Short mmCIF file of C-alpha atoms in Angstrom, two decimals:
data_model
loop_
_atom_site.label_atom_id
_atom_site.label_comp_id
_atom_site.label_asym_id
_atom_site.label_seq_id
_atom_site.Cartn_x
_atom_site.Cartn_y
_atom_site.Cartn_z
CA ALA A 1160 15.55 -87.07 -38.25
CA TYR A 1161 17.42 -84.52 -40.35
CA VAL A 1162 19.61 -84.46 -43.44
CA ALA A 1163 23.11 -85.70 -42.84
CA HIS A 1164 26.17 -83.98 -44.30
CA SER A 1165 26.24 -86.41 -47.22
CA LEU A 1166 22.99 -84.92 -48.55
CA LEU A 1167 23.91 -81.27 -48.13
CA PRO A 1168 24.13 -79.26 -51.35
CA SER A 1169 27.68 -78.30 -52.28
CA ILE A 1170 27.33 -74.52 -52.54
CA LEU A 1171 30.57 -73.21 -51.07
CA VAL A 1172 31.03 -70.74 -53.91
CA MET A 1173 27.45 -69.66 -54.60
CA HIS A 1174 25.95 -69.64 -51.15
CA LEU A 1175 25.25 -65.89 -51.01
CA ARG A 1176 24.32 -64.79 -54.51
CA MET A 1177 20.61 -64.16 -54.56
CA ASN A 1178 18.24 -61.58 -53.26
CA PRO A 1179 14.63 -62.80 -53.57
CA THR A 1180 11.96 -62.61 -50.87
CA MET A 1181 9.55 -65.49 -50.17
CA ARG A 1182 7.20 -64.77 -47.31
CA PHE A 1183 5.69 -67.70 -45.45
CA LEU A 1184 2.76 -65.68 -44.09
CA PRO A 1185 1.14 -62.66 -45.74
CA SER A 1186 1.47 -59.56 -43.57
CA SER A 1187 -2.32 -59.35 -43.21
CA TYR A 1188 -2.18 -62.28 -40.76
CA LEU A 1189 0.05 -60.45 -38.30
CA SER A 1190 -2.75 -58.95 -36.24
CA PHE A 1191 -4.45 -62.32 -35.92
CA LEU A 1192 -1.26 -63.93 -34.70
CA VAL A 1193 -0.73 -61.28 -32.07
CA VAL A 1194 -4.30 -61.53 -30.82
CA CYS A 1195 -4.04 -65.29 -30.52
CA THR A 1196 -0.58 -65.07 -28.91
CA VAL A 1197 0.82 -67.62 -31.32
CA LEU A 1198 4.62 -67.75 -31.35
CA LEU A 1199 4.96 -67.31 -35.09
CA SER A 1200 6.17 -64.44 -37.21
CA PRO A 1201 6.57 -64.00 -40.96
CA ILE A 1202 9.71 -65.72 -42.20
CA SER A 1203 11.43 -64.67 -45.38
CA VAL A 1204 13.95 -66.49 -47.51
CA LEU A 1205 16.44 -63.75 -48.19
CA GLY A 1206 19.80 -63.60 -49.88
CA LYS A 1207 22.00 -61.03 -48.21
CA GLY A 1208 24.10 -60.51 -51.34
CA LYS A 1209 27.36 -60.36 -49.39
CA ASP A 1210 29.35 -61.92 -52.22
CA ASP A 1211 28.45 -58.98 -54.42
CA GLU A 1212 29.49 -56.54 -51.69
CA GLY A 1213 32.83 -58.25 -51.09
CA SER A 1214 32.96 -60.04 -47.77
CA ALA A 1215 35.32 -58.54 -45.19
CA ASN A 1216 37.94 -60.72 -43.57
CA ALA A 1217 36.90 -62.30 -40.29
CA GLN A 1218 38.20 -61.08 -36.96
CA LEU A 1219 39.04 -64.11 -34.80
CA PRO A 1220 40.66 -64.25 -31.35
CA ALA A 1221 44.39 -64.80 -31.65
CA GLU A 1222 44.22 -68.19 -29.89
CA LEU A 1223 41.76 -69.52 -32.47
CA VAL A 1224 43.95 -68.35 -35.33
CA ALA A 1225 46.91 -70.02 -33.64
CA LYS A 1226 45.02 -73.32 -33.33
CA ALA A 1227 43.98 -73.18 -36.98
CA LEU A 1228 47.55 -72.45 -38.04
CA ASN A 1229 48.90 -75.25 -35.85
CA HIS A 1230 46.49 -77.71 -37.45
CA VAL A 1231 47.56 -76.64 -40.95
CA ILE A 1232 51.24 -76.86 -40.10
CA THR A 1233 51.03 -80.27 -38.40
CA THR A 1234 48.65 -81.99 -40.82
CA SER A 1235 49.08 -80.39 -44.23
CA HIS A 1236 50.42 -82.61 -47.01
CA ALA A 1237 50.32 -79.80 -49.52
CA SER A 1238 53.33 -78.41 -51.33
CA PRO A 1239 55.32 -75.74 -49.48
CA ASP A 1240 53.91 -73.01 -51.71
CA THR A 1241 50.32 -74.18 -51.17
CA ALA A 1242 50.81 -74.53 -47.43
CA GLU A 1243 52.31 -71.05 -47.29
CA SER A 1244 49.28 -69.69 -49.18
CA ILE A 1245 46.89 -71.40 -46.76
CA ILE A 1246 48.78 -70.05 -43.75
CA SER A 1247 48.76 -66.55 -45.21
CA SER A 1248 45.01 -66.73 -45.86
CA VAL A 1249 44.32 -67.93 -42.31
CA GLN A 1250 46.48 -65.17 -40.84
CA SER A 1251 44.67 -62.55 -42.89
CA GLY A 1252 41.26 -63.84 -41.76
CA ASP A 1253 40.07 -65.12 -45.14
CA VAL A 1254 36.54 -66.37 -44.41
CA ASP A 1255 36.40 -69.26 -46.85
CA MET A 1256 39.85 -70.53 -45.88
CA LEU A 1257 39.06 -70.34 -42.17
CA TYR A 1258 35.86 -72.27 -42.82
CA ASN A 1259 37.70 -74.92 -44.83
CA VAL A 1260 40.37 -75.34 -42.16
CA ALA A 1261 37.76 -75.50 -39.38
CA ASN A 1262 35.86 -78.10 -41.39
CA VAL A 1263 38.94 -80.33 -41.56
CA MET A 1264 39.65 -79.73 -37.86
CA ASN A 1265 36.10 -80.81 -37.06
CA ARG A 1266 36.12 -83.99 -39.14
CA GLN A 1267 39.78 -84.97 -38.76
CA PRO A 1268 40.91 -83.54 -35.42
CA ALA A 1269 44.63 -83.81 -34.81
CA SER A 1270 44.28 -83.07 -31.10
CA ASP A 1271 41.62 -83.01 -28.38
CA ASP A 1272 41.29 -79.24 -28.79
CA ASP A 1273 40.71 -79.26 -32.53
CA LYS A 1274 37.00 -80.11 -32.49
CA LEU A 1275 36.13 -77.46 -29.90
CA ALA A 1276 38.28 -74.91 -31.72
CA SER A 1277 36.51 -75.71 -34.99
CA ILE A 1278 33.13 -75.02 -33.40
CA GLN A 1279 34.42 -71.75 -31.99
CA ILE A 1280 35.62 -70.76 -35.47
CA PHE A 1281 32.23 -71.64 -36.95
CA HIS A 1282 30.61 -69.40 -34.33
CA ALA A 1283 32.95 -66.53 -35.14
CA LEU A 1284 32.17 -66.82 -38.84
CA ALA A 1285 28.40 -67.37 -38.44
CA ASP A 1286 27.69 -64.90 -35.64
CA GLY A 1287 30.10 -62.17 -36.69
CA PRO A 1288 30.02 -59.67 -39.57
CA SER A 1289 30.90 -62.42 -42.07
CA HIS A 1290 27.45 -63.98 -41.58
CA HIS A 1291 28.85 -67.15 -43.13
CA ILE A 1292 26.06 -69.47 -44.27
CA LEU A 1293 27.96 -72.75 -44.31
CA SER A 1294 29.27 -72.10 -40.81
CA MET A 1295 25.64 -71.75 -39.71
CA VAL A 1296 24.95 -75.11 -41.34
CA GLU A 1297 27.81 -76.72 -39.41
CA LEU A 1298 26.51 -75.27 -36.15
CA GLY A 1299 23.05 -76.62 -36.92
CA HIS A 1300 24.50 -80.10 -37.20
CA THR A 1301 26.68 -79.59 -34.14
CA TYR A 1302 23.71 -78.77 -31.90
CA SER A 1303 21.12 -81.06 -33.52
CA LYS A 1304 21.26 -83.72 -30.80
CA GLU A 1305 22.07 -81.83 -27.62
CA ASP A 1306 20.30 -78.49 -28.15
CA LYS A 1307 17.57 -78.67 -30.78
CA PHE A 1308 16.44 -75.08 -30.27
CA GLU A 1309 19.94 -73.82 -30.99
CA ALA A 1310 20.17 -76.15 -33.98
CA ILE A 1311 16.88 -74.78 -35.29
CA ARG A 1312 18.17 -71.23 -34.90
CA TYR A 1313 21.20 -71.89 -37.10
CA PHE A 1314 19.45 -74.10 -39.64
CA ALA A 1315 16.63 -71.57 -39.99
CA GLN A 1316 19.04 -68.67 -40.42
CA ALA A 1317 21.11 -70.55 -43.01
CA GLY A 1318 17.97 -71.70 -44.78
CA GLU A 1319 16.44 -68.25 -44.99
CA ASP A 1320 19.55 -66.21 -45.70
CA GLY A 1321 21.31 -68.56 -48.11
CA PRO A 1322 18.93 -69.86 -49.12
CA HIS A 1323 20.20 -73.29 -48.09
CA GLN A 1324 17.65 -75.92 -49.05
CA ALA A 1325 18.79 -78.72 -46.74
CA SER A 1326 18.84 -76.32 -43.80
CA LEU A 1327 15.25 -75.27 -44.49
CA TYR A 1328 14.31 -78.95 -44.42
CA ASN A 1329 16.39 -79.65 -41.29
CA ALA A 1330 14.79 -76.74 -39.43
CA GLY A 1331 11.36 -78.06 -40.32
CA ARG A 1332 12.17 -81.59 -39.18
CA LEU A 1333 13.59 -80.37 -35.88
CA PHE A 1334 10.43 -78.37 -35.16
CA LEU A 1335 8.76 -81.80 -34.95
CA GLU A 1336 11.28 -83.01 -32.36
CA ILE A 1337 11.01 -80.21 -29.81
CA GLU A 1338 8.50 -79.89 -26.97
CA PRO A 1339 5.94 -78.65 -27.64
CA VAL A 1340 5.95 -79.70 -31.28
CA ASP A 1341 5.50 -76.75 -33.65
CA HIS A 1342 3.53 -78.14 -36.60
CA VAL A 1343 3.09 -74.73 -38.19
CA GLN A 1344 6.78 -73.91 -38.42
CA ALA A 1345 7.58 -77.49 -39.41
CA LEU A 1346 5.13 -77.48 -42.32
CA GLY A 1347 6.23 -74.01 -43.41
CA TYR A 1348 9.96 -74.74 -43.51
CA ILE A 1349 9.55 -78.15 -45.15
CA ARG A 1350 7.23 -76.69 -47.78
CA THR A 1351 9.73 -73.95 -48.57
CA ALA A 1352 12.47 -76.56 -49.01
CA ALA A 1353 10.21 -78.63 -51.24
CA THR A 1354 9.22 -75.70 -53.46
CA LEU A 1355 12.54 -73.84 -53.68
CA ALA A 1356 12.95 -75.00 -57.28
CA ASP A 1357 9.54 -73.60 -58.25
CA ASP A 1358 10.69 -69.99 -58.02
CA LYS A 1359 13.10 -68.86 -60.72
CA GLY A 1360 14.82 -66.62 -58.20
CA THR A 1361 15.75 -69.53 -55.95
CA ALA A 1362 15.75 -72.53 -58.32
CA MET A 1363 19.54 -72.48 -58.62
CA TYR A 1364 19.78 -73.34 -54.91
CA ALA A 1365 17.56 -76.41 -55.15
CA LYS A 1366 18.93 -79.94 -55.61
CA PRO A 1367 16.73 -82.66 -57.13
CA GLN A 1368 17.44 -85.20 -54.37
CA MET A 1369 16.72 -82.67 -51.63
CA THR A 1370 13.56 -81.49 -53.38
CA GLU A 1371 12.35 -85.09 -53.58
CA THR A 1372 13.15 -85.68 -49.89
CA ALA A 1373 11.41 -82.50 -48.76
CA THR A 1374 8.38 -83.10 -50.97
CA LYS A 1375 7.86 -86.58 -49.54
CA ALA A 1376 8.28 -85.24 -46.01
CA TYR A 1377 5.75 -82.49 -46.74
CA HIS A 1378 3.13 -84.94 -47.95
CA ASP A 1379 3.79 -87.32 -45.04
CA LEU A 1380 3.41 -84.49 -42.52
CA SER A 1381 0.26 -83.23 -44.26
CA THR A 1382 -1.26 -86.71 -44.04
CA ALA A 1383 -0.43 -86.90 -40.32
CA LEU A 1384 -1.94 -83.45 -39.76
CA VAL A 1385 -5.15 -84.47 -41.53
CA ALA A 1386 -5.48 -87.29 -39.00
CA SER A 1387 -4.80 -84.86 -36.13
CA VAL A 1388 -7.45 -82.44 -37.37
CA GLN A 1389 -9.98 -85.24 -37.73
CA ALA A 1390 -9.20 -86.43 -34.19
CA GLY A 1391 -9.59 -82.91 -32.76
CA GLY A 1392 -5.94 -82.82 -31.77
CA LEU A 1393 -5.11 -79.29 -32.95
CA ALA A 1394 -5.97 -76.01 -31.25
CA PHE A 1395 -8.05 -73.43 -33.10
CA GLU A 1396 -5.07 -71.08 -33.52
CA GLN A 1397 -2.93 -73.90 -34.90
CA MET A 1398 -5.51 -74.70 -37.54
CA MET A 1399 -5.70 -71.05 -38.59
CA ASN A 1400 -1.93 -70.72 -38.87
CA LEU A 1401 -1.50 -74.03 -40.70
CA PHE A 1402 -3.84 -73.12 -43.55
CA PRO A 1403 -1.46 -70.84 -45.53
CA TYR A 1404 1.18 -73.62 -45.55
CA ALA A 1405 -1.25 -76.46 -46.16
CA SER A 1406 -1.01 -76.43 -49.96
CA ILE A 1407 2.26 -77.28 -51.68
CA SER A 1408 0.96 -75.41 -54.74
CA ASN A 1409 0.46 -72.25 -52.64
CA TYR A 1410 -3.33 -72.11 -52.93
CA PRO A 1411 -5.01 -69.68 -52.70
CA LYS A 1412 -2.77 -67.44 -54.79
CA PRO A 1413 -2.25 -63.87 -53.51
CA SER A 1414 -5.09 -61.47 -54.41
CA SER A 1415 -7.21 -64.29 -55.85
CA LYS A 1416 -10.87 -64.66 -54.95
CA GLY A 1417 -9.99 -67.53 -52.64
CA ASP A 1418 -7.31 -65.45 -50.94
CA LYS A 1419 -9.76 -62.59 -50.37
CA LEU A 1420 -12.33 -64.95 -48.88
CA TRP A 1421 -9.75 -66.43 -46.51
CA ASP A 1422 -8.44 -62.99 -45.51
CA GLY A 1423 -11.98 -61.76 -44.95
CA ALA A 1424 -12.73 -64.70 -42.68
CA MET A 1425 -9.51 -64.09 -40.73
CA ASP A 1426 -10.29 -60.40 -40.26
CA LYS A 1427 -13.71 -61.26 -38.86
CA ILE A 1428 -12.27 -63.83 -36.47
CA VAL A 1429 -9.79 -61.21 -35.24
CA LYS A 1430 -12.62 -58.78 -34.55
CA PHE A 1431 -14.62 -61.47 -32.77
CA ILE A 1432 -11.68 -62.47 -30.55
CA ASN A 1433 -10.89 -58.84 -29.74
CA GLN A 1434 -14.54 -58.26 -28.84
CA GLU A 1435 -14.48 -61.28 -26.54
CA LYS A 1436 -11.31 -60.10 -24.82
CA GLU A 1437 -12.54 -56.54 -24.36
CA SER A 1438 -16.07 -57.28 -23.19
CA GLY A 1439 -15.49 -60.43 -21.13
CA GLU A 1440 -19.14 -61.20 -21.70
CA SER A 1441 -21.33 -62.65 -24.42
CA VAL A 1442 -20.69 -60.97 -27.76
CA ASP A 1443 -22.41 -60.56 -31.09
CA ILE A 1444 -21.92 -63.82 -32.98
CA SER A 1445 -22.90 -62.40 -36.38
CA ALA A 1446 -19.18 -62.15 -37.22
CA LEU A 1447 -18.87 -65.93 -36.91
CA GLU A 1448 -21.89 -66.42 -39.12
CA SER A 1449 -20.16 -64.26 -41.72
CA VAL A 1450 -16.97 -66.31 -41.26
CA ARG A 1451 -18.94 -69.46 -42.02
CA ASN A 1452 -20.33 -67.82 -45.16
CA ASP A 1453 -16.86 -66.82 -46.37
CA LEU A 1454 -15.37 -70.25 -45.74
CA THR A 1455 -18.30 -72.02 -47.36
CA LYS A 1456 -17.76 -69.87 -50.45
CA LEU A 1457 -14.04 -70.71 -50.32
CA GLN A 1458 -14.89 -74.40 -50.33
CA GLU A 1459 -16.87 -73.88 -53.52
CA VAL A 1460 -14.36 -71.56 -55.21
CA GLY A 1461 -11.44 -73.83 -54.37
CA LYS A 1462 -13.11 -77.20 -54.78
CA ASN A 1463 -10.58 -78.22 -57.43
CA ASP A 1464 -7.55 -76.55 -55.82
CA LEU A 1465 -7.76 -76.92 -52.04
CA SER A 1466 -5.45 -79.57 -50.63
CA GLY A 1467 -6.77 -82.42 -48.51
CA LEU A 1468 -5.35 -80.76 -45.41
CA GLN A 1469 -6.93 -77.41 -46.27
CA ILE A 1470 -10.31 -79.09 -46.76
CA GLU A 1471 -10.05 -80.69 -43.32
CA LEU A 1472 -8.95 -77.41 -41.73
CA ILE A 1473 -11.87 -75.48 -43.21
CA ASP A 1474 -14.32 -78.18 -42.08
CA ALA A 1475 -12.92 -78.06 -38.55
CA ILE A 1476 -13.03 -74.26 -38.42
CA LEU A 1477 -16.62 -74.27 -39.68
CA THR A 1478 -17.56 -76.80 -37.03
CA GLU A 1479 -15.92 -74.74 -34.29
CA ALA A 1480 -17.65 -71.57 -35.43
CA LEU A 1481 -21.00 -73.35 -35.50
CA ARG A 1482 -20.41 -74.63 -31.96
CA ILE A 1483 -19.92 -71.06 -30.71
CA ILE A 1484 -22.97 -69.82 -32.62
CA GLN A 1485 -25.06 -72.52 -30.96
CA GLY A 1486 -23.98 -71.43 -27.51
CA GLY A 1487 -20.61 -73.10 -26.91
CA ASP A 1488 -17.65 -71.65 -25.07
CA GLU A 1489 -15.36 -68.98 -26.48
CA LEU A 1490 -12.84 -69.71 -29.25
#
């Protein structure tokens, strides 16, 4: 259901060295999302740049440091000088060394306490000032079976802040395994994983195998969503929120004619919904007629660029708007 450790990119050294922003949803959609009470907010892929700042040493409870030291002392096969250097780094709270020791404790526990202690160390590194990306990744895997929401939280944070490509993909896959399924977030995260290499600011964090995996998953999910739209299985708000993620080539491009037509249609739907909520009675449906005009123009403008899923979404939205115009229930 998600990417195992064997597929994770090896980015221990470079996991915090970029500072681009990639928004999933343009800010102009925020008002629509609030009106429709959809649990979705703009998500950015951000590099915190902590490596450039110089990461401070981690502050761990003394008992965790003691357990890490005990593991090193009882299991290390390194030379005395190397072992002494490791012990010194652990005692000083060196983030990368603590992570490495916790990783070994987790995979090769020398005692019953080692695995739990490793998870506690990962939490200290991920949740504390260190904001350690690979510790977030480990916590995502740790919780992926027993607590999917917690796993999503750590995968999403690692994916956005790293960026960590496999974690973006894992977050997206897990959004399909929770109840209720969140198709919007799933498609958004998987698309970001699939297209990470397309942006020169994030290409260095993309791995060919992971890009291939995420791209296939994106197309498979898009195909499944086309079937859901055709079967009437998606709510109106879901269809609206899916559209911006429904093209792997990011169509329509920002500020393009297609983008302006889509934004104009969304603004009119917002006004219509607000009018419905405020009046509680029949409302002027001219806004929906204008929505249909905008989306019909978008179909023509984007006839060579709209994805199959976007075409189905527009058709379904047009059908729903026509139903209301002809005297159906509210949106």
